[in-house]
XYZ file of C-alpha atoms in Angstrom:
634
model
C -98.245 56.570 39.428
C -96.182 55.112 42.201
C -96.043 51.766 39.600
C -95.244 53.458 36.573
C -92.368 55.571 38.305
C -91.200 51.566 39.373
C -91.568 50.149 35.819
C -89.881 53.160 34.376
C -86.721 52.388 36.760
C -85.169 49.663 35.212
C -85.376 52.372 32.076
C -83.591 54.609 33.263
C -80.951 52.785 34.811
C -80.458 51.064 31.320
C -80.558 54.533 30.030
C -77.908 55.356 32.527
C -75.666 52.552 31.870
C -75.770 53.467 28.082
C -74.721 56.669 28.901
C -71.850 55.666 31.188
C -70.930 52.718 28.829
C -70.850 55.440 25.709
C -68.914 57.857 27.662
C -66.459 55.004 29.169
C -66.206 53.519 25.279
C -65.088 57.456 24.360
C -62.634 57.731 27.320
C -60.744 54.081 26.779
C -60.812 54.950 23.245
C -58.819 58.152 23.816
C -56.403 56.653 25.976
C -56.041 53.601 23.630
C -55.387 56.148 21.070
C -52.590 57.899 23.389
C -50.852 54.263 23.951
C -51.199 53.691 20.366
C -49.152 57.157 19.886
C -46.721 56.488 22.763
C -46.212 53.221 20.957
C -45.484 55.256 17.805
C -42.626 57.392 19.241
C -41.038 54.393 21.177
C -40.753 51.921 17.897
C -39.323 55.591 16.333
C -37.314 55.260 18.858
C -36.152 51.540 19.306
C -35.240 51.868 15.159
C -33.205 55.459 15.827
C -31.387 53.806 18.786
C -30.221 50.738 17.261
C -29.387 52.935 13.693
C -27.089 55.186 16.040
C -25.316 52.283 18.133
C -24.776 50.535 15.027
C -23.147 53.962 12.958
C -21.113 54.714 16.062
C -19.529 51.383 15.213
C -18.886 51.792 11.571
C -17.443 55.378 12.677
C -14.793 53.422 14.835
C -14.024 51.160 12.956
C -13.523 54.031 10.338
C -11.539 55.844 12.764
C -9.632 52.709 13.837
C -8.555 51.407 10.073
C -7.205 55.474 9.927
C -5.254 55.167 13.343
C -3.941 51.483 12.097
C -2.287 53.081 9.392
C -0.927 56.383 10.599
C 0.622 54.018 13.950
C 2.468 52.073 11.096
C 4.022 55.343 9.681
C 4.869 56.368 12.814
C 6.532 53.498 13.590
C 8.560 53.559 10.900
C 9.543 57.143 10.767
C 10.961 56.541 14.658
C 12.744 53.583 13.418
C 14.156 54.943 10.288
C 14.106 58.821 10.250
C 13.153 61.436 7.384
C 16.321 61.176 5.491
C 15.959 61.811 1.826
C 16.475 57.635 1.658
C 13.836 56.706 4.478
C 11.539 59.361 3.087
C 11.809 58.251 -0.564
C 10.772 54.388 0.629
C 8.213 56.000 2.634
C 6.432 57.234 -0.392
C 7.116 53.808 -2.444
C 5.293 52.208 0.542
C 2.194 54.935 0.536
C 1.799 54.393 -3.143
C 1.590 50.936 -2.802
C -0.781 51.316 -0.117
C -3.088 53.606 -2.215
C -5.501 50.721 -3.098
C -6.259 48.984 -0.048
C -6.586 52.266 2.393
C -10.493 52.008 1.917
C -12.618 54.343 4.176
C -9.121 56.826 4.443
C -8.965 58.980 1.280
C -5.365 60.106 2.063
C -2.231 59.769 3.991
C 0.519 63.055 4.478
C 3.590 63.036 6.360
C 4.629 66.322 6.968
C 8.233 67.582 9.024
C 8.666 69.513 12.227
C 8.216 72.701 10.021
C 4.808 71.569 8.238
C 6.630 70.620 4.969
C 5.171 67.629 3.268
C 7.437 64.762 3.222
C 5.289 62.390 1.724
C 1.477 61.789 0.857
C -0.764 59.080 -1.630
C -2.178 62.772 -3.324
C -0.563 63.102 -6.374
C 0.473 66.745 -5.700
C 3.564 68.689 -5.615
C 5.196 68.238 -2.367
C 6.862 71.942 -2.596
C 3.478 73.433 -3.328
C 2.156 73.649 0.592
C 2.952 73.885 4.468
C 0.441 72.556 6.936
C 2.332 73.830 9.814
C -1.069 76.749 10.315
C -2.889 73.812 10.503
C -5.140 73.712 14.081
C -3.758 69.667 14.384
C 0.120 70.195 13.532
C -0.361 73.385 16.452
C -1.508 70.739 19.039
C 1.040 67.952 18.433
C 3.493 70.781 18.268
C 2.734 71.884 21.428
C 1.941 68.714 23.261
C 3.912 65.645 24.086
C 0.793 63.351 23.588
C 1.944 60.728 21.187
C -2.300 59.367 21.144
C -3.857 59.882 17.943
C -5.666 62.969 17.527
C -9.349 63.613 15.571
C -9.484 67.645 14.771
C -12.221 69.812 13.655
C -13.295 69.337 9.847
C -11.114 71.325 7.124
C -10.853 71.845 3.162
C -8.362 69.812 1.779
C -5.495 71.420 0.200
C -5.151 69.063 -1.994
C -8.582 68.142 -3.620
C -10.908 71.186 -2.125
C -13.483 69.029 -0.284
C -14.110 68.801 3.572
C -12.200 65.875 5.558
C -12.159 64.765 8.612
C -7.943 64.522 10.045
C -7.072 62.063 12.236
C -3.468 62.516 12.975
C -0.729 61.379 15.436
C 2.748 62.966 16.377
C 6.257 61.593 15.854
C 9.384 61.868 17.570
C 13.098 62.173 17.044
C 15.503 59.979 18.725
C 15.690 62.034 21.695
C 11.511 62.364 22.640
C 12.132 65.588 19.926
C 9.174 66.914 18.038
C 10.182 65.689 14.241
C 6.744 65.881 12.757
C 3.265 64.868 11.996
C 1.613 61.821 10.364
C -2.031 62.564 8.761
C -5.087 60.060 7.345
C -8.021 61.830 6.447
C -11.580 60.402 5.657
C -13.968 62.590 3.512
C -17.051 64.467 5.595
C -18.699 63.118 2.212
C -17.910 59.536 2.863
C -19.756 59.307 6.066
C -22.733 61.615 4.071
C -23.242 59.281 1.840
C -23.165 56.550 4.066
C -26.072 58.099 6.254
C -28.533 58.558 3.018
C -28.533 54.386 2.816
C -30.531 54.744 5.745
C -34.667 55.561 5.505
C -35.841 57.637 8.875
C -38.339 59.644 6.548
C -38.228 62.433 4.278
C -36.640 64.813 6.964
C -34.677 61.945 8.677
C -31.158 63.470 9.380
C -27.982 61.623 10.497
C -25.018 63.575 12.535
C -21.499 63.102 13.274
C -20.340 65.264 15.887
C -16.900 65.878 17.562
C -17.307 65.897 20.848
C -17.253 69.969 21.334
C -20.229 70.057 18.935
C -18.773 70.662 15.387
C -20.904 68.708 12.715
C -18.071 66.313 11.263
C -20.547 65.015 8.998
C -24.276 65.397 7.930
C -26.668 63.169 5.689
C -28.539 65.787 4.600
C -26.957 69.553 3.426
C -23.795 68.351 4.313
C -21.330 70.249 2.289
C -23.502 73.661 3.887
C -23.215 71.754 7.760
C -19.882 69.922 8.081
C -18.015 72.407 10.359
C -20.741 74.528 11.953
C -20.569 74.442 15.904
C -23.576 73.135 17.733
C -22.015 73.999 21.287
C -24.652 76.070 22.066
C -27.083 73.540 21.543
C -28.799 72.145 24.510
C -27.457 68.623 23.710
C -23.989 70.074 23.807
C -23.694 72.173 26.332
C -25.641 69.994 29.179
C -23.508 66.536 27.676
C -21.461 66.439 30.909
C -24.564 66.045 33.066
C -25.729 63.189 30.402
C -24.966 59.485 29.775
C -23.483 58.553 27.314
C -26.484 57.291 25.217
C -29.692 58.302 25.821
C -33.205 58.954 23.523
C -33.444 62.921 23.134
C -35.890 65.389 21.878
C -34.632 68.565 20.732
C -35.733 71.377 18.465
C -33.625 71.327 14.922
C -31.280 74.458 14.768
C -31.391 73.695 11.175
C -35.282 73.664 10.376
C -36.873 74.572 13.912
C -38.483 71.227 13.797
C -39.204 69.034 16.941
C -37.479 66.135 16.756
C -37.192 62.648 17.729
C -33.403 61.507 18.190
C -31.204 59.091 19.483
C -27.673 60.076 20.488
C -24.383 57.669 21.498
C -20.986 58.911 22.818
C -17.867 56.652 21.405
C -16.516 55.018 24.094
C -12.748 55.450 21.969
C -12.985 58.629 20.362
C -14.586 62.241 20.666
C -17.060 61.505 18.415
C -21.076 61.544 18.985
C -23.731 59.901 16.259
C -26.698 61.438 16.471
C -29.852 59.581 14.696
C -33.205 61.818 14.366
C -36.145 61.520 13.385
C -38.981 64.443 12.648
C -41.689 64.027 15.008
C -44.621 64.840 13.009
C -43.663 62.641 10.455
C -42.912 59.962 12.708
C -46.848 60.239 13.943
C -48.298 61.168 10.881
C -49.626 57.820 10.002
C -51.039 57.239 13.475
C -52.989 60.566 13.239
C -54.653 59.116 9.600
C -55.602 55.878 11.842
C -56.457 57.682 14.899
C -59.138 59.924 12.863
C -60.236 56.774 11.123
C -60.644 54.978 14.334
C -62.033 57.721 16.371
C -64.652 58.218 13.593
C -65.485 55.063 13.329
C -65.809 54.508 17.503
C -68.235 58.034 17.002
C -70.422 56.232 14.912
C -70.527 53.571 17.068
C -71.482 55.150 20.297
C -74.184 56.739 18.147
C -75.735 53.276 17.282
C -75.097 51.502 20.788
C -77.017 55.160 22.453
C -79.524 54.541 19.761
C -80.933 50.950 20.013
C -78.944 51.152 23.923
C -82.911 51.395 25.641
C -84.353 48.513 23.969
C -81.238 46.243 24.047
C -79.604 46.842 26.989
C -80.903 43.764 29.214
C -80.194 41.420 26.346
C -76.813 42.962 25.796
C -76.449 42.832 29.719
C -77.674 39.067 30.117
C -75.380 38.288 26.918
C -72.497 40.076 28.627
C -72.752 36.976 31.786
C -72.970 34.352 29.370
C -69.636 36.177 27.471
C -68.002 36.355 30.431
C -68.353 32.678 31.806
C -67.464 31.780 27.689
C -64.811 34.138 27.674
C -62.876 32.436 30.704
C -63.724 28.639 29.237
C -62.242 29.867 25.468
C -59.041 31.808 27.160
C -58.312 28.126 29.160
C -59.180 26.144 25.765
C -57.179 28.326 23.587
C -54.034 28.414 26.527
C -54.182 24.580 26.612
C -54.912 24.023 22.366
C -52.033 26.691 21.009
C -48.588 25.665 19.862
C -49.593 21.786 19.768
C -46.194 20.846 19.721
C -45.279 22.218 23.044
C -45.958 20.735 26.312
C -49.100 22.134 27.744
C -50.013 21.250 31.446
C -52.735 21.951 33.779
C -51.612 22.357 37.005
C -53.861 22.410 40.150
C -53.746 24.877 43.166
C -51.556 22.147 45.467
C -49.102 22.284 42.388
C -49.977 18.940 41.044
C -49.698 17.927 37.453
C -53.877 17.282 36.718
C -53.014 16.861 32.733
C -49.760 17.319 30.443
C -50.196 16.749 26.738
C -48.134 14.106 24.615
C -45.626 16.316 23.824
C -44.053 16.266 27.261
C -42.401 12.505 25.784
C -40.636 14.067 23.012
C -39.540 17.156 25.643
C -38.551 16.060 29.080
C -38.295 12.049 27.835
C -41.522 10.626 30.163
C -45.249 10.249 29.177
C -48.419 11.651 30.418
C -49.571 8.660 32.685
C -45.780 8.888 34.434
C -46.230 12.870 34.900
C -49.762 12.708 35.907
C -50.169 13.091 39.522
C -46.962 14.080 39.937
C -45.654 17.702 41.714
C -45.161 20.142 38.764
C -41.814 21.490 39.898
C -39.754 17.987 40.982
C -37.604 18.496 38.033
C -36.352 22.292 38.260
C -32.819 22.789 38.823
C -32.286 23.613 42.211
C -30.592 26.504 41.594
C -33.971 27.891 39.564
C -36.498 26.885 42.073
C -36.912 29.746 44.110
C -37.413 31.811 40.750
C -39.863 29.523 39.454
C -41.647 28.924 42.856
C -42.070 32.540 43.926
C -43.700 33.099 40.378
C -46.170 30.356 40.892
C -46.955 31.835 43.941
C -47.522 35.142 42.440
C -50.083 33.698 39.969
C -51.978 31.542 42.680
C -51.951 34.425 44.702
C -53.494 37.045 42.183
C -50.716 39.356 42.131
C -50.137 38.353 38.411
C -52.586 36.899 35.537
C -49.643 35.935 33.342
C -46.115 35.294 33.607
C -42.867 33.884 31.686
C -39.649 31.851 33.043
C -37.072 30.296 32.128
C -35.391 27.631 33.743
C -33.276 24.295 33.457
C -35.232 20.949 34.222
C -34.328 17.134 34.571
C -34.810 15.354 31.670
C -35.231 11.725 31.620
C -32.016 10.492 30.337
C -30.401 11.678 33.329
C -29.487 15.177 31.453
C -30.785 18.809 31.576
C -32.343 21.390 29.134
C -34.141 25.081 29.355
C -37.032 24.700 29.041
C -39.649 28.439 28.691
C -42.890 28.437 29.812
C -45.577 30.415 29.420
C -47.775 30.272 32.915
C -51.554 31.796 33.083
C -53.371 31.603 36.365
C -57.391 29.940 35.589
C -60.329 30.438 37.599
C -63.581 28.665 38.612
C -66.170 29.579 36.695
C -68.262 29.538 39.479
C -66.474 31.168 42.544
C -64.055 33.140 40.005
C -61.392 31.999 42.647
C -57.906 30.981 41.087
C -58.093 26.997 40.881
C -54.386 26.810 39.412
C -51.768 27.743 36.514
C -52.011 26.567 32.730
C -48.385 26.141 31.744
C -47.066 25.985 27.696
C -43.265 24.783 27.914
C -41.108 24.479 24.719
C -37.431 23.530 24.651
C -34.868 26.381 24.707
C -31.376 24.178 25.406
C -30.203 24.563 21.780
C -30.833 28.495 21.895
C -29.630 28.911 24.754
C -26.490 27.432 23.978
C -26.212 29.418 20.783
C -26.597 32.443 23.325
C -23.702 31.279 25.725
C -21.455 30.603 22.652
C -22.493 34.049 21.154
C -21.065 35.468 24.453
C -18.095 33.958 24.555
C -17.239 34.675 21.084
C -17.763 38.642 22.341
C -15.302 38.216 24.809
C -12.139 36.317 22.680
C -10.022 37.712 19.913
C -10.436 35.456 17.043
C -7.024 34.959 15.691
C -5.445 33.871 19.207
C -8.132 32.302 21.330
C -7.407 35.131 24.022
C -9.789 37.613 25.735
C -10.022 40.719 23.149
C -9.582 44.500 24.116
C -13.015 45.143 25.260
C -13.157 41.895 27.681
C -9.890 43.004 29.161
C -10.840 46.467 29.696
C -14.013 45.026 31.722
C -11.340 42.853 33.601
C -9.360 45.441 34.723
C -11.675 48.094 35.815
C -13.103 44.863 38.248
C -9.924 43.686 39.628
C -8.750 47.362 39.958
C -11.890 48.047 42.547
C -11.433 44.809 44.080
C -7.572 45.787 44.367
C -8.675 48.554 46.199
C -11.024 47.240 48.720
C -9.058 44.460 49.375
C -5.943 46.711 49.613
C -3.325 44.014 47.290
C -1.369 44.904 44.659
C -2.200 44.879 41.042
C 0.134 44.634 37.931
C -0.034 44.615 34.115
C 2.101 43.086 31.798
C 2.238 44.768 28.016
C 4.228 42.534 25.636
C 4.972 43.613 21.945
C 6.637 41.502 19.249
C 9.956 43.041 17.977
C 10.014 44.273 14.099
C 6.434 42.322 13.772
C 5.987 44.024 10.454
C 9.455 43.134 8.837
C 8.905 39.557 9.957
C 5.165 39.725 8.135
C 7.010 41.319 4.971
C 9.518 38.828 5.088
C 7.557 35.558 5.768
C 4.467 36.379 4.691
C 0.724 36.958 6.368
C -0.106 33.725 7.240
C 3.590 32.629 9.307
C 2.692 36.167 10.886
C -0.372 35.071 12.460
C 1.510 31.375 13.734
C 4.006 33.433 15.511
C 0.844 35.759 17.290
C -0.670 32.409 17.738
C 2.494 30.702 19.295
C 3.437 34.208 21.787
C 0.073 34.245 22.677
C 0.508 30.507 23.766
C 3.337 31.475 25.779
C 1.441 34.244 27.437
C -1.655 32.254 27.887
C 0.466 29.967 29.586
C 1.523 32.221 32.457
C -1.782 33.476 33.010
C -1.928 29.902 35.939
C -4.416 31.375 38.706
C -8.157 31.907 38.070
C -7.941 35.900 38.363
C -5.129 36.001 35.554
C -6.138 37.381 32.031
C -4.030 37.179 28.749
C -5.490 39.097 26.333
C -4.451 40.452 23.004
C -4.786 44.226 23.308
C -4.384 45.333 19.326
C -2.364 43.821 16.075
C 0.904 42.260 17.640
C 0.392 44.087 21.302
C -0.354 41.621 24.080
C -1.543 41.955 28.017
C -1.469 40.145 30.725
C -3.477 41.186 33.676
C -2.047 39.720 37.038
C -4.196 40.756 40.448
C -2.546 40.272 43.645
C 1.158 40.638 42.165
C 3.709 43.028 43.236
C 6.779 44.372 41.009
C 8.739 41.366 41.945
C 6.453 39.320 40.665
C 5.598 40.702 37.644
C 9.275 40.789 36.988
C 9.365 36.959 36.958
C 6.187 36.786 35.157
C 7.725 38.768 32.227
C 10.994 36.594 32.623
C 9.665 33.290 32.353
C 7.847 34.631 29.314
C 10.727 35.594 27.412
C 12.322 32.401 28.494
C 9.279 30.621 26.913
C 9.962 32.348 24.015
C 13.399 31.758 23.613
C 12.311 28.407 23.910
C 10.151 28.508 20.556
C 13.544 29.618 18.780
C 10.982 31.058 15.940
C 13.689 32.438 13.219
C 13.190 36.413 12.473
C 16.282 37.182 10.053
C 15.395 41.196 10.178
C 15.196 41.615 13.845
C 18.902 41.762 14.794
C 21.356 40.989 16.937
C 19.418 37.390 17.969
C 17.557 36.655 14.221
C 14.599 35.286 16.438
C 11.436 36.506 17.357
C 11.854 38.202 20.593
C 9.528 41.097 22.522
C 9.706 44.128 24.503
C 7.478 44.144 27.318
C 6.655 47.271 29.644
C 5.221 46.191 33.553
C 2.924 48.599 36.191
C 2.515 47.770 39.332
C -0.464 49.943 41.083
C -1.934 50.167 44.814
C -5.668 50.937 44.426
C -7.023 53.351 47.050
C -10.483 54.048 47.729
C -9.718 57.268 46.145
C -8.948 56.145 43.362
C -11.449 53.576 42.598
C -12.005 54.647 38.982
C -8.075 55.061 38.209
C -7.720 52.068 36.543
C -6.545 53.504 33.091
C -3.093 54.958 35.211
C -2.190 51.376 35.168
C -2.709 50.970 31.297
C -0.673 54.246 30.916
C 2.120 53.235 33.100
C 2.547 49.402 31.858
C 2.597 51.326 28.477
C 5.437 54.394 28.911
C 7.429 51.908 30.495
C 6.933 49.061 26.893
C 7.843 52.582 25.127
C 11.029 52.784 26.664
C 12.178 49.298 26.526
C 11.412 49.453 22.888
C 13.396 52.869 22.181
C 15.939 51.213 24.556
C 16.780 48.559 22.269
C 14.159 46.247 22.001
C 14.429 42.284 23.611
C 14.170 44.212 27.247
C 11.755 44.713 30.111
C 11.238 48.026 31.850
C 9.844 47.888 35.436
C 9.277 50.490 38.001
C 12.191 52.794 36.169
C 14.807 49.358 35.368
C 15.266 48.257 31.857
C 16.546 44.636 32.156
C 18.078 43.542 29.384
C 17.659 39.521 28.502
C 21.042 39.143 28.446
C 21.764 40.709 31.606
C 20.838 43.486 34.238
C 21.705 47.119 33.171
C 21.230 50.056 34.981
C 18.525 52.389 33.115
């Protein structure tokens, strides 16, 4: 009895082990089935993220092209005035606009009293008053000459929703004299949206800031104008960033929903990309049953023919193992031929390198052999590179990537990626060293650096763009104030730039940007100096550690540069040359004021303002307008 209790033992610890190894089978397969799901929502949500970042450009760019054309009005209503004249070749010039306005389905002008003065509708000018109008009330009221994006409305004109984007313009004396207008159809953005597949119930949003739907891809003539501030995306926003995944139950359809929303860094607008849920995991739920069922039917066969297998299946499970770790090092060492594969031992030593390491780092096998591994790595990289070897010897890590720069024969460098594995002894199971696949990256990696620089410099002028400089000056702003020095900002803008493109032409416009921002380049001499082109003929230059004195002579050597260039400009009296007004800040940073850089910005720019209303060809510093000819008292 005692015997047949022994013999029956090994039974029913195989019988045990079945069970466990059923049961285990079920449990990873569950949790395999949860990663697969996770996986699911987060490619949902990789392709709603990137769809959002991507609209929230078109939308500024949309918003931009509208702003672009309402500043030119503006511009030209200051200079010129609403006089029955002006006014009439204000219309001439918005009906020759008409056919290149694109994304903006309309311009207005309308006068201090909401009359219309001038539009690209072909309407009866007589016929309306937009002074009720929520937008003409705010510029009314407020001083704020920045453009303004209001709340959806029907169109007086045509009957369908827009969106108005709108600025304010003045009479000589700072005055209110009456409103410029570009509105973009709700529809336009719509339509836009449906291009985009995110599933049957896949919804795109434009929202203003406070939470009114601007524009909708689905329902959008029944949603453009509703207000979502209620909504929990809304109403907690200020406690949010600025982008973020978000899962939210539709107001619309009470569905759960999978969504990605982004802020606009330049206007009150938020793009909001979603997703329905179910749909989103409705295909893994098909696989997951199929799967499951299958893994079922499985576990049935394996607890089945489990008691008379299971020391074959357990002495076939050793021999696996021991082949496993042979075909992992075979197939590390035999992938991607063409790349350099190396075995390196524990002491770091090179034990083999394939042939491709001639055609890669420039030396053979039989020069490399022998040789430590990581003689070649920039210095710079080393420590990188060294503590990750150590992590793999060490166990910490099975597999790891790096990237680093190496010493290539010819007495040059290159990136090089490699793809490190730590292997074991088959007997011990101890780590004996790394297994190391290395292809060339130099030529990607200097597509990368140029890619970067290109997304730092304006294209027409070889200076830094807008965004660059706005990264510039929020740094040297903090380090201002820690360090406690000065920091002042030049704005320069070309006199009558538009009469000297309609009267030479496009391409003579851009050689006078190029040549001014030459000039401007030029005076950017230290290292922490930036010249940048902040928008159309509008120029910065960023100067750290400079008081108001300085600046001063900054912006006076520039014009004398300029005079220098003696570029004709027959509409820009009394000189006929190009000239410039240019506006100059001076701030002291406290550590209170660590995030105040845009005061600077708003100062350099009221004071350009004035020295353009006070005659152009002048700089205006801490409350002087200096005239090039001469000093005058402001």
């Amino acid at each position: 009895m005692t015997l047949g209790l022994r013999l029956r033992q090994p039974v029913y610890l195989a019988a045990g082990l079945v069970v466990v190894v059923c049961f285990m089978m079920l449990f990873f397969s569950s949790l395999r089935e949860m990663g697969l799901r996770r996986d699911a929502l987060k490619a949902a949500e990789i392709d709603v993220t990137n769809l959002a970042q991507s609209l929230v450009q078109h939308a500024e760019d949309s918003f931009e092209m509208a702003d672009s054309l309402v500043v030119g009005l503006v511009h030209r209503l200051e200079a010129e005035g609403t006089g029955p004249v002006a006014t009439a070749r204000l219309q001439s010039d918005i009906n020759f606009r008409k056919g290149a306005m694109g994304r903006v389905r309309a311009l207005f002008v309308y006068d201090d009293k909401g009359r219309w003065l001038a539009t690209s509708e072909n309407v009866d000018l007589n016929a309306f008053n937009n002074s009720d109008r929520e937008y003409f009330k705010q510029h009314r009221a407020s001083n704020d000459l920045g453009l303004l994006i209001g709340r959806p409305i029907r169109s007086r004109s045509g009957g369908q929703w827009i969106i108005p984007a709108s600025r304010r313009f003045n009479n000589p004396d700072g005055s209110f004299a009456g409103v410029v207008l570009a509105t973009i159809d709700a529809s336009y953005f719509a339509d836009f949206y449906k291009r985009f597949d995110l599933g049957p119930s896949g919804v795109v949003t434009m929202l203003e800031k406070s939470g009114i739907v601007l524009a909708r891809s689905i329902d959008n003539e029944k949603s453009v104008g509703r207000d979502l501030s209620n909504s929990g995306l809304i109403k907690d926003m200020h406690g949010r960033p600025t982008a973020s995944v978000y899962y939210f139950q539709s107001t619309f359809d009470e569905s759960w929903r999978l969504s990605f929303y982004k802020m606009s860094d330049r206007f009150p607008i938020i793009i909001l990309a979603t997703e329905a849920r179910d749909e989103v995991l409705a295909p893994w739920r098909r696989e997951a049953m199929f799967r499951m069922a299958l893994v079922l039917v499985l576990i049935s066969l394996i607890g089945g023919a489990g008691f008379y297998l299971v020391r074959q299946l357990l002495e076939r499970q050793r021999i696996a193992t021991v082949l496993a770790a042979k075909e992992a090092d075979f197939r590390l060492l035999a992938e991607e031929s063409s790349d350099m594969v190396m075995r390196i031992a524990f002491d770091e030593r090179i034990l083999y390198v394939s042939p491709a390491c001639l055609r890669i780092v420039g030396w053979s096998a039989e020069q490399l052999r022998g040789t430590p591994a990581l003689a070649g790595v920039n210095p710079e990289d080393l420590p990188h590179v060294q503590k990750t070897v150590e992590e793999l010897k060490a166990g910490e890590v099975e597999e790891a990537k790096v990237i680093y720069r190496t010493r290539h024969r010819s007495g040059g460098e290159i990136w090089l990626e490699s793809a490190l594995r730590a292997t074991r002894d088959v007997a011990t199971g101890r780590i004996s060293g790394v297994v190391a696949i290395s292809r060339d990256m130099t030529e990607r990696k200097g597509l990368e650096d140029k890619l970067a620089t290109l997304a730092r410099q304006d294209g027409l002028t070889g200076l830094a763009n807008r965004r660059h400089f706005d990264d510039r000056l929020q740094e040297e702003w903090r380090r201002a104030a820690g360090d406690e020095t000065p920091l002042s900002l030049l704005m320069v803008d070309v006199d009558n730039f538009k009469k000297f493109n309609d009267q030479y032409g496009h391409q003579a416009g851009d050689a006078c940007l190029k040549a001014v921002a030459k000039a401007i380049s030029a005076e950017a001499r230290r290292p922490a100096d930036l010249a940048a082109r902040y928008g159309g003929e509008e120029f910065v230059l960023l100067l750290p550690n400079t008081d108001e004195v300085g600046c001063a002579s900054v912006a006076a050597r520039l014009r004398e540069s300029l005079v220098a260039l003696n570029m004709p400009h027959a509409l820009n009296p009394p000189t006929k040359r190009v000239t410039f007004s240019a506006g100059g800040a001076t701030g002291w940073p406290g550590a209170d004021s660590a995030n105040n850089h845009p005061s600077l910005v708003a100062a350099a720019d009221r004071a350009l303002y004035a020295a353009k209303h006070a005659g152009r060809d002048r700089f205006v510093m801490s409350g002087r307008v200096v005239a090039w000819r001469g000093a005058e008292s402001a």
